[in-house]
Amino acid sequence: MGKKEDWKEAIINALFPPRCILCDELTESGKEEICPACKAYEKIMEEPVCKKCGRGILLDTEEYCGNCKRHGFSFSTGMMLYELTEEVEDALVLLKYKGRKDKGIFFGKKAGEVFGEKIKELGIQAIIPVPVHPKRRRERGYNQAEVIGESLAKVCGIPLVSEYLQRVKKTKALKDCSPEERLLNLLEAIHCEALPFDLKRVLLVDDIFTTGATMEACSRKLLEAGAEEVHILSIAGRVER
């Protein structure tokens, strides 16, 4: 790094002192992205994990979690970066609703560091963020999944493609819906333009994996539009207990 870059970094750090991604407190050295106190809450999802969605499961003799056994998901394989601790969830809420794009940039970079080799082995040709409705995007100023995806794409050297998969209809509150109703609502809300002929293997990215309905609806639309394989990556999800 040259003198000019050193000065730029010093000025940026003076104006915007580095803060811990999880607790938002100033970091001691100004260099670590997660402070020592929060390291215990940065729980990378560890084996054994579900081969379908990527969440942690109880037995290494099992291939799939209970949720994936119950639902015949269309996506091929899944990766999940973190266990959904309260601290990780709070950081994702700040990303989603409070304009904290720095959180999404960090999570995308971290996902690339952890899963970069696997993404390369899968032959992923494009990273596609789960879309939000245009009105929601205007309110927030961005799509949080796209912020994560852009950072991930930079680490992996794979293009981010966000123009094909679209949210064309707002859904009613899904928390009170049955799994079947949730999926039907999302299938009506999501549209995918025909993909380029040579785009066959894609990675769908979102922040939190809950029931899997959003990933499933998006995967179905991408497969209908010409994808041959849809793999998914979520920043966080619940471990099976």
Coordinates of C-alpha atoms in Angstrom, one line a residue, residues 55-171:
R55 CA -28.3 -26.2 8.3
G56 CA -26.6 -28.1 11.1
I57 CA -28.2 -31.5 12.0
L58 CA -27.9 -33.8 15.0
L59 CA -26.6 -37.0 13.5
D60 CA -23.8 -37.5 10.9
T61 CA -25.6 -40.7 9.9
E62 CA -28.4 -38.5 8.4
E63 CA -28.2 -36.7 5.1
Y64 CA -31.1 -34.3 5.4
C65 CA -32.8 -32.2 8.2
G66 CA -36.4 -32.8 9.1
N67 CA -37.6 -29.8 7.2
C68 CA -35.9 -30.9 3.9
K69 CA -37.3 -34.5 4.4
R70 CA -40.8 -33.0 4.6
H71 CA -40.5 -30.8 1.6
G72 CA -39.2 -31.9 -1.9
F73 CA -37.2 -28.8 -2.5
S74 CA -36.1 -28.0 -6.1
F75 CA -32.7 -26.6 -5.3
S76 CA -29.8 -29.0 -5.6
T77 CA -27.6 -28.2 -2.6
G78 CA -27.3 -25.5 0.1
M79 CA -24.7 -23.7 2.1
M80 CA -25.3 -21.9 5.3
L81 CA -22.7 -19.6 6.8
Y82 CA -23.7 -19.1 10.5
E83 CA -25.9 -20.4 13.2
L84 CA -28.6 -17.8 13.8
T85 CA -27.4 -16.4 17.1
E86 CA -29.1 -13.3 18.5
E87 CA -26.1 -11.3 17.7
V88 CA -25.9 -12.4 14.0
E89 CA -29.7 -11.9 13.7
D90 CA -29.4 -8.3 15.1
A91 CA -26.7 -7.5 12.6
L92 CA -28.9 -8.8 9.7
V93 CA -31.8 -6.7 11.0
L94 CA -29.5 -3.6 10.8
L95 CA -28.6 -4.5 7.3
K96 CA -32.2 -5.1 6.2
Y97 CA -33.9 -2.1 7.9
K98 CA -31.3 0.4 9.0
G99 CA -29.2 1.1 6.0
R100 CA -26.1 -0.8 7.4
K101 CA -24.8 -2.1 4.1
D102 CA -21.4 -2.6 5.8
K103 CA -22.9 -5.7 7.5
G104 CA -23.9 -7.2 4.1
I105 CA -20.5 -6.5 2.6
F106 CA -18.8 -8.3 5.5
F107 CA -21.2 -11.3 5.4
G108 CA -20.8 -11.7 1.6
K109 CA -17.0 -11.5 1.9
K110 CA -17.0 -14.1 4.8
A111 CA -19.2 -16.4 2.8
G112 CA -16.8 -16.2 -0.1
E113 CA -13.9 -17.1 2.2
V114 CA -15.7 -20.1 3.7
F115 CA -17.4 -21.4 0.6
G116 CA -15.3 -20.1 -2.3
E117 CA -13.8 -23.5 -3.1
K118 CA -17.1 -25.3 -3.0
I119 CA -18.7 -22.7 -5.2
K120 CA -15.9 -23.1 -7.7
E121 CA -16.2 -27.0 -7.6
L122 CA -20.0 -26.7 -8.3
G123 CA -19.2 -24.8 -11.5
I124 CA -21.4 -21.8 -10.5
Q125 CA -21.7 -19.4 -13.4
A126 CA -23.7 -16.6 -11.8
I127 CA -24.8 -15.4 -8.3
I128 CA -28.4 -14.3 -8.1
P129 CA -29.9 -12.5 -5.1
V130 CA -33.4 -13.2 -3.8
P131 CA -35.4 -10.2 -5.1
V132 CA -37.4 -7.7 -3.1
H133 CA -40.4 -5.8 -4.4
P134 CA -39.5 -2.5 -6.1
K135 CA -41.4 -0.5 -3.4
R136 CA -39.5 -2.2 -0.7
R137 CA -36.2 -1.5 -2.5
R138 CA -37.1 2.2 -2.8
E139 CA -37.9 2.4 0.9
R140 CA -34.6 0.7 1.9
G141 CA -32.5 2.1 -0.9
Y142 CA -31.2 -1.4 -1.8
N143 CA -31.8 -5.1 -1.7
Q144 CA -30.0 -6.6 1.2
A145 CA -29.5 -10.0 -0.6
E146 CA -27.9 -8.1 -3.5
V147 CA -25.4 -6.3 -1.2
I148 CA -24.4 -9.7 0.2
G149 CA -24.3 -11.1 -3.3
E150 CA -22.1 -8.3 -4.7
S151 CA -19.5 -8.8 -2.0
L152 CA -19.6 -12.6 -2.5
A153 CA -19.2 -12.2 -6.2
K154 CA -16.2 -10.0 -5.8
V155 CA -14.4 -12.6 -3.6
C156 CA -15.4 -15.5 -5.9
G157 CA -14.8 -13.8 -9.3
I158 CA -18.2 -14.8 -10.5
P159 CA -20.7 -12.3 -11.9
L160 CA -23.7 -11.1 -9.9
V161 CA -26.9 -11.2 -12.1
S162 CA -30.0 -9.5 -10.7
E163 CA -32.0 -8.5 -13.7
Y164 CA -33.8 -11.8 -14.4
L165 CA -35.3 -12.8 -11.1
Q166 CA -37.9 -10.2 -10.0
R167 CA -40.5 -9.7 -7.3
V168 CA -43.5 -8.4 -9.1
K169 CA -46.1 -8.6 -6.4
K170 CA -46.1 -7.8 -2.7
T171 CA -47.1 -10.7 -0.5

